[in-house]
């Protein structure tokens, strides 16, 4: 069976790299990229459709034109931006998902991927090795929109038989595209500033430990989950996924091994600190390991080395 894959939110931090990986695997003409804005890479090949995921009529036209067999819905307003525009974040994150789920049922799409996040956890969730199932009381609009989205995904699986698959991404670190306004963005910005200025001011405190992941691992996990046999999957809300946990101070220490004299300072009273304080410090992803053989490849030294190596090439 020839796949026709639609990626909505294709210009973002994940979408940019996912589209490239999927086109390499399935062929450029078989992967349709879609985003609210025109493609950032003028040299990119393959079909592109400009549309807002909240515009059900526009998204329907894309489904009618391409008849996708798989859909990856990545469009979202992330945690930090969501606190500035809470109702817009809820509208995009919720109604965009419902538009796609309804169309996927109607057009008999074989598989849908939708990303959740560690933001679904909250102040009363266990902080260390946060389990798949536990208290979930998110206190950010992004977090509770993702938690609601998880429930919708499982509901559509149970009620309509729609094969929806999801991962609770940790903070993602990549060099090919800019981050999109999340609480973990410092862990990308720090590399750019280290190379450009030799110093960086973190908006999170020195000892704020958060789960992170190299983008290569995230893309591999996403495609791995989508290729796993349906009967192997025991979770239809969203899978916990772990990479490597670290603090700004630990990340700085690793960067200093490559950039002599790098200096890290800290800002006070940034609103993103409160969001980070409500999130897990580390994640238990044993269910993903058991169900579809997930295993991260990047530890902190390898992640730092790879980021600096590739950013030096393009700067």
PDB file of C-alpha atoms in Angstrom:
ATOM      1  CA  UNK A   1       0.000   0.000   0.000  1.00  0.00           C
ATOM      2  CA  UNK A   2       1.335   3.417  -0.989  1.00  0.00           C
ATOM      3  CA  UNK A   3       1.097   5.879   1.877  1.00  0.00           C
ATOM      4  CA  UNK A   4      -0.125   9.451   1.395  1.00  0.00           C
ATOM      5  CA  UNK A   5       0.956  11.355   4.475  1.00  0.00           C
ATOM      6  CA  UNK A   6      -0.275  14.771   5.608  1.00  0.00           C
ATOM      7  CA  UNK A   7       1.771  16.774   8.139  1.00  0.00           C
ATOM      8  CA  UNK A   8      -0.118  19.746   9.617  1.00  0.00           C
ATOM      9  CA  UNK A   9       2.056  22.301  11.392  1.00  0.00           C
ATOM     10  CA  UNK A  10       4.952  21.409   9.110  1.00  0.00           C
ATOM     11  CA  UNK A  11       6.980  24.593   9.645  1.00  0.00           C
ATOM     12  CA  UNK A  12       7.510  24.127  13.378  1.00  0.00           C
ATOM     13  CA  UNK A  13      10.426  22.711  15.345  1.00  0.00           C
ATOM     14  CA  UNK A  14       9.196  19.116  15.000  1.00  0.00           C
ATOM     15  CA  UNK A  15       7.459  19.424  11.638  1.00  0.00           C
ATOM     16  CA  UNK A  16      10.514  20.751   9.831  1.00  0.00           C
ATOM     17  CA  UNK A  17      12.513  17.633  10.652  1.00  0.00           C
ATOM     18  CA  UNK A  18       9.643  15.159  10.511  1.00  0.00           C
ATOM     19  CA  UNK A  19       8.683  16.147   6.960  1.00  0.00           C
ATOM     20  CA  UNK A  20      12.295  15.687   5.837  1.00  0.00           C
ATOM     21  CA  UNK A  21      12.471  12.233   7.466  1.00  0.00           C
ATOM     22  CA  UNK A  22       9.115  11.101   6.082  1.00  0.00           C
ATOM     23  CA  UNK A  23       9.935  12.296   2.551  1.00  0.00           C
ATOM     24  CA  UNK A  24      13.243  10.453   2.680  1.00  0.00           C
ATOM     25  CA  UNK A  25      11.355   7.307   3.650  1.00  0.00           C
ATOM     26  CA  UNK A  26       8.218   7.509   1.503  1.00  0.00           C
ATOM     27  CA  UNK A  27       9.148   9.875  -1.359  1.00  0.00           C
ATOM     28  CA  UNK A  28       8.710  13.630  -1.663  1.00  0.00           C
ATOM     29  CA  UNK A  29       5.413  13.463  -3.550  1.00  0.00           C
ATOM     30  CA  UNK A  30       3.859  11.184  -0.903  1.00  0.00           C
ATOM     31  CA  UNK A  31       4.236  13.628   2.008  1.00  0.00           C
ATOM     32  CA  UNK A  32       2.077  16.772   1.975  1.00  0.00           C
ATOM     33  CA  UNK A  33       3.279  19.574   4.249  1.00  0.00           C
ATOM     34  CA  UNK A  34       0.734  22.079   5.538  1.00  0.00           C
ATOM     35  CA  UNK A  35       1.080  25.134   7.739  1.00  0.00           C
ATOM     36  CA  UNK A  36      -0.529  28.485   8.488  1.00  0.00           C
ATOM     37  CA  UNK A  37       2.535  30.185   6.949  1.00  0.00           C
ATOM     38  CA  UNK A  38       4.391  29.546   3.663  1.00  0.00           C
ATOM     39  CA  UNK A  39       7.292  27.061   3.793  1.00  0.00           C
ATOM     40  CA  UNK A  40      10.403  28.496   5.414  1.00  0.00           C
ATOM     41  CA  UNK A  41      12.745  26.574   3.163  1.00  0.00           C
ATOM     42  CA  UNK A  42      12.391  27.949  -0.374  1.00  0.00           C
ATOM     43  CA  UNK A  43      14.302  24.939  -1.694  1.00  0.00           C
ATOM     44  CA  UNK A  44      11.942  22.392  -0.151  1.00  0.00           C
ATOM     45  CA  UNK A  45      10.363  19.996  -2.624  1.00  0.00           C
ATOM     46  CA  UNK A  46       7.102  18.145  -2.315  1.00  0.00           C
ATOM     47  CA  UNK A  47       3.512  19.351  -2.064  1.00  0.00           C
ATOM     48  CA  UNK A  48       2.594  22.170   0.325  1.00  0.00           C
ATOM     49  CA  UNK A  49      -0.808  23.514   1.341  1.00  0.00           C
ATOM     50  CA  UNK A  50      -1.227  26.753   3.288  1.00  0.00           C
ATOM     51  CA  UNK A  51      -4.124  26.560   5.760  1.00  0.00           C
ATOM     52  CA  UNK A  52      -5.102  27.030   9.386  1.00  0.00           C
ATOM     53  CA  UNK A  53      -6.030  23.857  11.242  1.00  0.00           C
ATOM     54  CA  UNK A  54      -8.885  25.799  12.882  1.00  0.00           C
ATOM     55  CA  UNK A  55     -10.428  26.400   9.426  1.00  0.00           C
ATOM     56  CA  UNK A  56     -12.380  23.168   9.015  1.00  0.00           C
ATOM     57  CA  UNK A  57     -13.369  24.001   5.425  1.00  0.00           C
ATOM     58  CA  UNK A  58      -9.766  24.570   4.350  1.00  0.00           C
ATOM     59  CA  UNK A  59      -8.553  21.394   6.070  1.00  0.00           C
ATOM     60  CA  UNK A  60     -11.402  19.409   4.511  1.00  0.00           C
ATOM     61  CA  UNK A  61     -10.300  20.600   1.058  1.00  0.00           C
ATOM     62  CA  UNK A  62      -6.801  19.212   1.744  1.00  0.00           C
ATOM     63  CA  UNK A  63      -8.260  15.853   2.812  1.00  0.00           C
ATOM     64  CA  UNK A  64     -10.431  15.758  -0.325  1.00  0.00           C
ATOM     65  CA  UNK A  65      -7.492  16.629  -2.589  1.00  0.00           C
ATOM     66  CA  UNK A  66      -4.960  14.134  -1.213  1.00  0.00           C
ATOM     67  CA  UNK A  67      -7.003  11.408   0.575  1.00  0.00           C
ATOM     68  CA  UNK A  68      -4.284  10.917   3.242  1.00  0.00           C
ATOM     69  CA  UNK A  69      -3.675   7.486   4.746  1.00  0.00           C
ATOM     70  CA  UNK A  70      -1.719   8.984   7.667  1.00  0.00           C
ATOM     71  CA  UNK A  71      -2.009  12.389   9.336  1.00  0.00           C
ATOM     72  CA  UNK A  72       0.468  13.997  11.730  1.00  0.00           C
ATOM     73  CA  UNK A  73      -1.129  16.961  13.529  1.00  0.00           C
ATOM     74  CA  UNK A  74       1.660  19.082  15.005  1.00  0.00           C
ATOM     75  CA  UNK A  75       0.070  22.553  14.964  1.00  0.00           C
ATOM     76  CA  UNK A  76      -0.136  23.972  18.498  1.00  0.00           C
ATOM     77  CA  UNK A  77       0.481  27.005  20.666  1.00  0.00           C
ATOM     78  CA  UNK A  78       3.096  25.984  23.230  1.00  0.00           C
ATOM     79  CA  UNK A  79       3.369  26.580  26.974  1.00  0.00           C
ATOM     80  CA  UNK A  80       5.008  30.013  27.279  1.00  0.00           C
ATOM     81  CA  UNK A  81       3.071  31.621  24.414  1.00  0.00           C
ATOM     82  CA  UNK A  82      -0.105  29.936  25.603  1.00  0.00           C
ATOM     83  CA  UNK A  83       0.025  31.801  28.917  1.00  0.00           C
ATOM     84  CA  UNK A  84       0.113  35.084  26.993  1.00  0.00           C
ATOM     85  CA  UNK A  85      -2.781  34.096  24.719  1.00  0.00           C
ATOM     86  CA  UNK A  86      -4.787  31.525  26.707  1.00  0.00           C
ATOM     87  CA  UNK A  87      -8.061  31.504  24.755  1.00  0.00           C
ATOM     88  CA  UNK A  88      -6.287  31.439  21.393  1.00  0.00           C
ATOM     89  CA  UNK A  89      -4.148  28.548  22.650  1.00  0.00           C
ATOM     90  CA  UNK A  90      -7.225  26.605  23.761  1.00  0.00           C
ATOM     91  CA  UNK A  91      -8.998  27.259  20.449  1.00  0.00           C
ATOM     92  CA  UNK A  92      -6.068  26.159  18.290  1.00  0.00           C
ATOM     93  CA  UNK A  93      -5.012  23.200  20.430  1.00  0.00           C
ATOM     94  CA  UNK A  94      -8.535  21.827  20.962  1.00  0.00           C
ATOM     95  CA  UNK A  95     -10.604  22.752  17.911  1.00  0.00           C
ATOM     96  CA  UNK A  96      -7.711  22.032  15.565  1.00  0.00           C
ATOM     97  CA  UNK A  97      -7.486  18.520  16.999  1.00  0.00           C
ATOM     98  CA  UNK A  98     -11.243  17.934  16.807  1.00  0.00           C
ATOM     99  CA  UNK A  99     -11.336  19.131  13.181  1.00  0.00           C
ATOM    100  CA  UNK A 100      -8.649  16.614  12.250  1.00  0.00           C
ATOM    101  CA  UNK A 101     -10.139  13.736  14.269  1.00  0.00           C
ATOM    102  CA  UNK A 102     -13.555  14.248  12.652  1.00  0.00           C
ATOM    103  CA  UNK A 103     -12.086  14.394   9.145  1.00  0.00           C
ATOM    104  CA  UNK A 104      -9.896  11.359   9.847  1.00  0.00           C
ATOM    105  CA  UNK A 105     -12.989   9.337  10.756  1.00  0.00           C
ATOM    106  CA  UNK A 106     -14.936  10.610   7.743  1.00  0.00           C
ATOM    107  CA  UNK A 107     -12.113   9.985   5.250  1.00  0.00           C
ATOM    108  CA  UNK A 108     -11.158   6.650   6.851  1.00  0.00           C
ATOM    109  CA  UNK A 109      -7.568   7.681   7.601  1.00  0.00           C
ATOM    110  CA  UNK A 110      -5.568   4.634   8.692  1.00  0.00           C
ATOM    111  CA  UNK A 111      -3.427   6.345  11.378  1.00  0.00           C
ATOM    112  CA  UNK A 112      -3.272   9.714  13.119  1.00  0.00           C
ATOM    113  CA  UNK A 113      -0.365  11.051  15.185  1.00  0.00           C
ATOM    114  CA  UNK A 114      -0.893  13.853  17.684  1.00  0.00           C
ATOM    115  CA  UNK A 115       1.771  14.998  20.152  1.00  0.00           C
ATOM    116  CA  UNK A 116       1.106  15.425  23.830  1.00  0.00           C
ATOM    117  CA  UNK A 117       3.659  16.732  26.326  1.00  0.00           C
ATOM    118  CA  UNK A 118       5.113  16.432  29.810  1.00  0.00           C
ATOM    119  CA  UNK A 119       3.001  19.579  30.403  1.00  0.00           C
ATOM    120  CA  UNK A 120       0.051  17.267  31.157  1.00  0.00           C
ATOM    121  CA  UNK A 121       1.618  16.691  34.569  1.00  0.00           C
ATOM    122  CA  UNK A 122       1.216  19.228  37.343  1.00  0.00           C
ATOM    123  CA  UNK A 123       2.285  20.291  40.845  1.00  0.00           C
ATOM    124  CA  UNK A 124       0.877  17.146  42.475  1.00  0.00           C
ATOM    125  CA  UNK A 125       2.261  14.667  39.946  1.00  0.00           C
ATOM    126  CA  UNK A 126       5.292  12.649  41.105  1.00  0.00           C
ATOM    127  CA  UNK A 127       8.443  14.560  40.106  1.00  0.00           C
ATOM    128  CA  UNK A 128      10.954  11.707  39.801  1.00  0.00           C
ATOM    129  CA  UNK A 129      10.389   8.902  37.315  1.00  0.00           C
ATOM    130  CA  UNK A 130       6.881  10.201  36.682  1.00  0.00           C
ATOM    131  CA  UNK A 131       4.816   7.112  35.808  1.00  0.00           C
ATOM    132  CA  UNK A 132       2.487   6.593  32.866  1.00  0.00           C
ATOM    133  CA  UNK A 133      -0.535   6.779  35.159  1.00  0.00           C
ATOM    134  CA  UNK A 134      -0.640   9.176  38.118  1.00  0.00           C
ATOM    135  CA  UNK A 135      -2.234  12.392  39.373  1.00  0.00           C
ATOM    136  CA  UNK A 136      -2.359  14.879  36.485  1.00  0.00           C
ATOM    137  CA  UNK A 137      -3.255  18.442  37.435  1.00  0.00           C
ATOM    138  CA  UNK A 138      -1.643  20.736  34.842  1.00  0.00           C
ATOM    139  CA  UNK A 139      -1.806  24.437  35.642  1.00  0.00           C
ATOM    140  CA  UNK A 140      -0.967  25.910  32.225  1.00  0.00           C
ATOM    141  CA  UNK A 141      -3.369  26.321  29.304  1.00  0.00           C
ATOM    142  CA  UNK A 142      -0.995  24.293  27.151  1.00  0.00           C
ATOM    143  CA  UNK A 143      -0.910  21.531  29.756  1.00  0.00           C
ATOM    144  CA  UNK A 144      -4.626  21.144  30.247  1.00  0.00           C
ATOM    145  CA  UNK A 145      -5.309  21.470  26.516  1.00  0.00           C
ATOM    146  CA  UNK A 146      -2.913  18.562  25.995  1.00  0.00           C
ATOM    147  CA  UNK A 147      -4.540  16.534  28.771  1.00  0.00           C
ATOM    148  CA  UNK A 148      -7.969  17.153  27.255  1.00  0.00           C
ATOM    149  CA  UNK A 149      -6.537  16.230  23.853  1.00  0.00           C
ATOM    150  CA  UNK A 150      -5.307  12.903  25.210  1.00  0.00           C
ATOM    151  CA  UNK A 151      -8.809  12.099  26.390  1.00  0.00           C
ATOM    152  CA  UNK A 152     -10.276  13.024  22.988  1.00  0.00           C
ATOM    153  CA  UNK A 153      -7.731  10.799  21.216  1.00  0.00           C
ATOM    154  CA  UNK A 154      -8.559   7.793  23.350  1.00  0.00           C
ATOM    155  CA  UNK A 155     -12.282   8.551  22.994  1.00  0.00           C
ATOM    156  CA  UNK A 156     -12.058   8.536  19.176  1.00  0.00           C
ATOM    157  CA  UNK A 157     -10.129   5.258  19.329  1.00  0.00           C
ATOM    158  CA  UNK A 158     -12.716   3.634  21.599  1.00  0.00           C
ATOM    159  CA  UNK A 159     -15.855   5.094  19.985  1.00  0.00           C
ATOM    160  CA  UNK A 160     -14.919   5.251  16.289  1.00  0.00           C
ATOM    161  CA  UNK A 161     -12.018   2.804  16.003  1.00  0.00           C
ATOM    162  CA  UNK A 162      -9.690   5.573  14.820  1.00  0.00           C
ATOM    163  CA  UNK A 163      -6.044   4.498  15.166  1.00  0.00           C
ATOM    164  CA  UNK A 164      -4.689   7.565  17.006  1.00  0.00           C
ATOM    165  CA  UNK A 165      -1.167   7.407  18.432  1.00  0.00           C
ATOM    166  CA  UNK A 166       0.566   9.892  20.693  1.00  0.00           C
ATOM    167  CA  UNK A 167       3.751  10.667  22.619  1.00  0.00           C
ATOM    168  CA  UNK A 168       4.204  12.945  25.626  1.00  0.00           C
ATOM    169  CA  UNK A 169       7.251  14.791  24.337  1.00  0.00           C
ATOM    170  CA  UNK A 170       9.797  16.133  26.804  1.00  0.00           C
ATOM    171  CA  UNK A 171      11.678  19.343  25.952  1.00  0.00           C
ATOM    172  CA  UNK A 172      13.057  18.957  22.415  1.00  0.00           C
ATOM    173  CA  UNK A 173      16.511  20.105  21.361  1.00  0.00           C
ATOM    174  CA  UNK A 174      17.455  20.408  17.706  1.00  0.00           C
ATOM    175  CA  UNK A 175      19.589  22.609  15.472  1.00  0.00           C
ATOM    176  CA  UNK A 176      17.609  22.678  12.208  1.00  0.00           C
ATOM    177  CA  UNK A 177      14.653  24.854  13.285  1.00  0.00           C
ATOM    178  CA  UNK A 178      13.949  27.432  15.967  1.00  0.00           C
ATOM    179  CA  UNK A 179      11.900  26.385  19.024  1.00  0.00           C
ATOM    180  CA  UNK A 180       8.315  27.538  19.156  1.00  0.00           C
ATOM    181  CA  UNK A 181       7.792  29.328  22.466  1.00  0.00           C
ATOM    182  CA  UNK A 182       7.978  26.627  25.093  1.00  0.00           C
ATOM    183  CA  UNK A 183       9.316  26.495  28.635  1.00  0.00           C
ATOM    184  CA  UNK A 184      12.289  24.310  27.662  1.00  0.00           C
ATOM    185  CA  UNK A 185      13.437  26.619  24.829  1.00  0.00           C
ATOM    186  CA  UNK A 186      16.418  27.779  26.898  1.00  0.00           C
ATOM    187  CA  UNK A 187      18.097  24.463  26.105  1.00  0.00           C
ATOM    188  CA  UNK A 188      18.174  25.411  22.411  1.00  0.00           C
ATOM    189  CA  UNK A 189      18.873  29.144  22.782  1.00  0.00           C
ATOM    190  CA  UNK A 190      21.875  28.434  25.007  1.00  0.00           C
ATOM    191  CA  UNK A 191      23.786  26.782  22.132  1.00  0.00           C
ATOM    192  CA  UNK A 192      23.217  29.662  19.731  1.00  0.00           C
ATOM    193  CA  UNK A 193      24.278  32.238  22.320  1.00  0.00           C
ATOM    194  CA  UNK A 194      27.268  30.185  23.451  1.00  0.00           C
ATOM    195  CA  UNK A 195      28.629  30.160  19.905  1.00  0.00           C
ATOM    196  CA  UNK A 196      27.704  33.771  19.116  1.00  0.00           C
ATOM    197  CA  UNK A 197      28.583  35.520  22.393  1.00  0.00           C
ATOM    198  CA  UNK A 198      30.194  33.016  24.752  1.00  0.00           C
ATOM    199  CA  UNK A 199      27.504  33.687  27.343  1.00  0.00           C
ATOM    200  CA  UNK A 200      23.799  33.150  27.990  1.00  0.00           C
ATOM    201  CA  UNK A 201      21.196  34.309  30.497  1.00  0.00           C
ATOM    202  CA  UNK A 202      18.860  31.460  31.418  1.00  0.00           C
ATOM    203  CA  UNK A 203      15.242  32.218  32.229  1.00  0.00           C
ATOM    204  CA  UNK A 204      15.158  29.053  34.383  1.00  0.00           C
ATOM    205  CA  UNK A 205      17.074  28.697  37.638  1.00  0.00           C
ATOM    206  CA  UNK A 206      20.345  26.780  37.937  1.00  0.00           C
ATOM    207  CA  UNK A 207      18.821  23.692  39.577  1.00  0.00           C
ATOM    208  CA  UNK A 208      15.655  23.378  37.453  1.00  0.00           C
ATOM    209  CA  UNK A 209      15.839  19.784  36.254  1.00  0.00           C
ATOM    210  CA  UNK A 210      13.616  18.881  33.307  1.00  0.00           C
ATOM    211  CA  UNK A 211      13.256  15.925  30.927  1.00  0.00           C
ATOM    212  CA  UNK A 212      14.784  16.706  27.524  1.00  0.00           C
ATOM    213  CA  UNK A 213      15.395  14.888  24.241  1.00  0.00           C
ATOM    214  CA  UNK A 214      17.494  15.351  21.115  1.00  0.00           C
ATOM    215  CA  UNK A 215      15.305  15.964  18.076  1.00  0.00           C
ATOM    216  CA  UNK A 216      16.778  12.949  16.259  1.00  0.00           C
ATOM    217  CA  UNK A 217      15.514  10.723  19.069  1.00  0.00           C
ATOM    218  CA  UNK A 218      12.094  12.419  18.958  1.00  0.00           C
ATOM    219  CA  UNK A 219      11.715  11.896  15.205  1.00  0.00           C
ATOM    220  CA  UNK A 220      12.863   8.277  15.517  1.00  0.00           C
ATOM    221  CA  UNK A 221      10.376   7.694  18.344  1.00  0.00           C
ATOM    222  CA  UNK A 222       7.520   9.276  16.393  1.00  0.00           C
ATOM    223  CA  UNK A 223       8.072   7.206  13.260  1.00  0.00           C
ATOM    224  CA  UNK A 224       8.765   4.107  15.368  1.00  0.00           C
ATOM    225  CA  UNK A 225       5.441   4.463  17.164  1.00  0.00           C
ATOM    226  CA  UNK A 226       3.572   5.017  13.893  1.00  0.00           C
ATOM    227  CA  UNK A 227       5.151   1.909  12.359  1.00  0.00           C
ATOM    228  CA  UNK A 228       4.465  -0.333  15.382  1.00  0.00           C
ATOM    229  CA  UNK A 229       1.764  -2.988  14.911  1.00  0.00           C
ATOM    230  CA  UNK A 230      -1.527  -1.754  16.362  1.00  0.00           C
ATOM    231  CA  UNK A 231      -1.930  -4.885  18.485  1.00  0.00           C
ATOM    232  CA  UNK A 232       1.317  -4.069  20.314  1.00  0.00           C
ATOM    233  CA  UNK A 233       0.036  -0.723  21.579  1.00  0.00           C
ATOM    234  CA  UNK A 234      -1.542  -0.756  25.024  1.00  0.00           C
ATOM    235  CA  UNK A 235      -1.893   3.022  25.468  1.00  0.00           C
ATOM    236  CA  UNK A 236      -4.254   5.134  23.388  1.00  0.00           C
ATOM    237  CA  UNK A 237      -4.041   8.343  25.382  1.00  0.00           C
ATOM    238  CA  UNK A 238      -0.313   9.166  25.046  1.00  0.00           C
ATOM    239  CA  UNK A 239       2.940   7.363  25.815  1.00  0.00           C
ATOM    240  CA  UNK A 240       5.484   8.669  28.307  1.00  0.00           C
ATOM    241  CA  UNK A 241       8.824   9.169  26.542  1.00  0.00           C
ATOM    242  CA  UNK A 242      12.194   9.820  28.173  1.00  0.00           C
ATOM    243  CA  UNK A 243      15.499  11.042  26.817  1.00  0.00           C
ATOM    244  CA  UNK A 244      17.871  12.716  29.284  1.00  0.00           C
ATOM    245  CA  UNK A 245      17.143  14.962  32.284  1.00  0.00           C
ATOM    246  CA  UNK A 246      19.419  17.851  33.255  1.00  0.00           C
ATOM    247  CA  UNK A 247      19.537  21.340  34.786  1.00  0.00           C
ATOM    248  CA  UNK A 248      20.794  24.566  33.159  1.00  0.00           C
ATOM    249  CA  UNK A 249      23.906  24.293  35.349  1.00  0.00           C
ATOM    250  CA  UNK A 250      24.626  20.744  34.160  1.00  0.00           C
ATOM    251  CA  UNK A 251      24.075  21.735  30.535  1.00  0.00           C
ATOM    252  CA  UNK A 252      26.413  24.699  30.985  1.00  0.00           C
ATOM    253  CA  UNK A 253      29.081  22.446  32.478  1.00  0.00           C
ATOM    254  CA  UNK A 254      28.970  20.197  29.415  1.00  0.00           C
ATOM    255  CA  UNK A 255      29.106  23.178  27.019  1.00  0.00           C
ATOM    256  CA  UNK A 256      32.184  24.503  28.856  1.00  0.00           C
ATOM    257  CA  UNK A 257      34.052  21.345  27.816  1.00  0.00           C
ATOM    258  CA  UNK A 258      33.754  22.589  24.223  1.00  0.00           C
ATOM    259  CA  UNK A 259      33.667  26.398  24.620  1.00  0.00           C
ATOM    260  CA  UNK A 260      36.314  27.636  27.035  1.00  0.00           C
ATOM    261  CA  UNK A 261      35.122  30.501  29.226  1.00  0.00           C
ATOM    262  CA  UNK A 262      31.419  30.089  28.495  1.00  0.00           C
ATOM    263  CA  UNK A 263      29.440  32.036  31.095  1.00  0.00           C
ATOM    264  CA  UNK A 264      25.895  31.263  32.252  1.00  0.00           C
ATOM    265  CA  UNK A 265      23.842  33.762  34.266  1.00  0.00           C
ATOM    266  CA  UNK A 266      20.248  33.661  35.445  1.00  0.00           C
ATOM    267  CA  UNK A 267      17.308  36.060  35.210  1.00  0.00           C
ATOM    268  CA  UNK A 268      14.827  36.620  38.032  1.00  0.00           C
ATOM    269  CA  UNK A 269      11.047  36.317  38.103  1.00  0.00           C
ATOM    270  CA  UNK A 270      10.515  34.867  34.654  1.00  0.00           C
ATOM    271  CA  UNK A 271       6.946  33.468  34.354  1.00  0.00           C
ATOM    272  CA  UNK A 272       8.281  30.320  32.678  1.00  0.00           C
ATOM    273  CA  UNK A 273       9.927  29.280  35.955  1.00  0.00           C
ATOM    274  CA  UNK A 274       6.544  28.587  37.562  1.00  0.00           C
ATOM    275  CA  UNK A 275       5.561  26.360  34.649  1.00  0.00           C
ATOM    276  CA  UNK A 276       8.854  24.447  34.854  1.00  0.00           C
ATOM    277  CA  UNK A 277       8.463  23.984  38.621  1.00  0.00           C
ATOM    278  CA  UNK A 278       5.165  22.156  38.040  1.00  0.00           C
ATOM    279  CA  UNK A 279       6.651  19.669  35.579  1.00  0.00           C
ATOM    280  CA  UNK A 280       8.423  16.330  36.154  1.00  0.00           C
ATOM    281  CA  UNK A 281      12.180  16.089  36.634  1.00  0.00           C
ATOM    282  CA  UNK A 282      12.410  12.661  35.019  1.00  0.00           C
ATOM    283  CA  UNK A 283      10.069  10.303  33.185  1.00  0.00           C
ATOM    284  CA  UNK A 284       9.353   6.577  33.427  1.00  0.00           C
ATOM    285  CA  UNK A 285       8.880   5.389  29.832  1.00  0.00           C
ATOM    286  CA  UNK A 286       8.943   1.648  30.537  1.00  0.00           C
ATOM    287  CA  UNK A 287       5.610   1.154  28.752  1.00  0.00           C
ATOM    288  CA  UNK A 288       7.004   2.574  25.491  1.00  0.00           C
ATOM    289  CA  UNK A 289      10.069   0.377  25.867  1.00  0.00           C
ATOM    290  CA  UNK A 290       7.896  -2.693  26.417  1.00  0.00           C
ATOM    291  CA  UNK A 291       5.249  -2.037  23.740  1.00  0.00           C
ATOM    292  CA  UNK A 292       7.302  -0.843  20.770  1.00  0.00           C
ATOM    293  CA  UNK A 293      10.954  -1.185  21.736  1.00  0.00           C
ATOM    294  CA  UNK A 294      11.705   2.464  22.388  1.00  0.00           C
ATOM    295  CA  UNK A 295      15.233   3.396  23.522  1.00  0.00           C
ATOM    296  CA  UNK A 296      16.864   6.846  23.496  1.00  0.00           C
ATOM    297  CA  UNK A 297      20.298   7.156  21.872  1.00  0.00           C
ATOM    298  CA  UNK A 298      21.445  10.619  23.020  1.00  0.00           C
ATOM    299  CA  UNK A 299      22.829  11.232  26.514  1.00  0.00           C
ATOM    300  CA  UNK A 300      23.903  14.729  27.596  1.00  0.00           C
ATOM    301  CA  UNK A 301      27.532  14.623  26.309  1.00  0.00           C
ATOM    302  CA  UNK A 302      26.440  13.268  22.917  1.00  0.00           C
ATOM    303  CA  UNK A 303      23.609  15.810  22.671  1.00  0.00           C
ATOM    304  CA  UNK A 304      25.889  18.771  23.397  1.00  0.00           C
ATOM    305  CA  UNK A 305      28.583  17.568  21.021  1.00  0.00           C
ATOM    306  CA  UNK A 306      26.070  17.085  18.199  1.00  0.00           C
ATOM    307  CA  UNK A 307      24.376  20.473  18.692  1.00  0.00           C
ATOM    308  CA  UNK A 308      27.638  22.407  18.694  1.00  0.00           C
ATOM    309  CA  UNK A 309      29.073  20.472  15.756  1.00  0.00           C
ATOM    310  CA  UNK A 310      26.062  21.117  13.534  1.00  0.00           C
ATOM    311  CA  UNK A 311      25.445  24.739  14.579  1.00  0.00           C
ATOM    312  CA  UNK A 312      29.095  25.556  13.829  1.00  0.00           C
ATOM    313  CA  UNK A 313      28.571  24.268  10.291  1.00  0.00           C
ATOM    314  CA  UNK A 314      25.657  26.609   9.583  1.00  0.00           C
ATOM    315  CA  UNK A 315      26.789  29.738  11.422  1.00  0.00           C
TER     316      UNK A 315
END
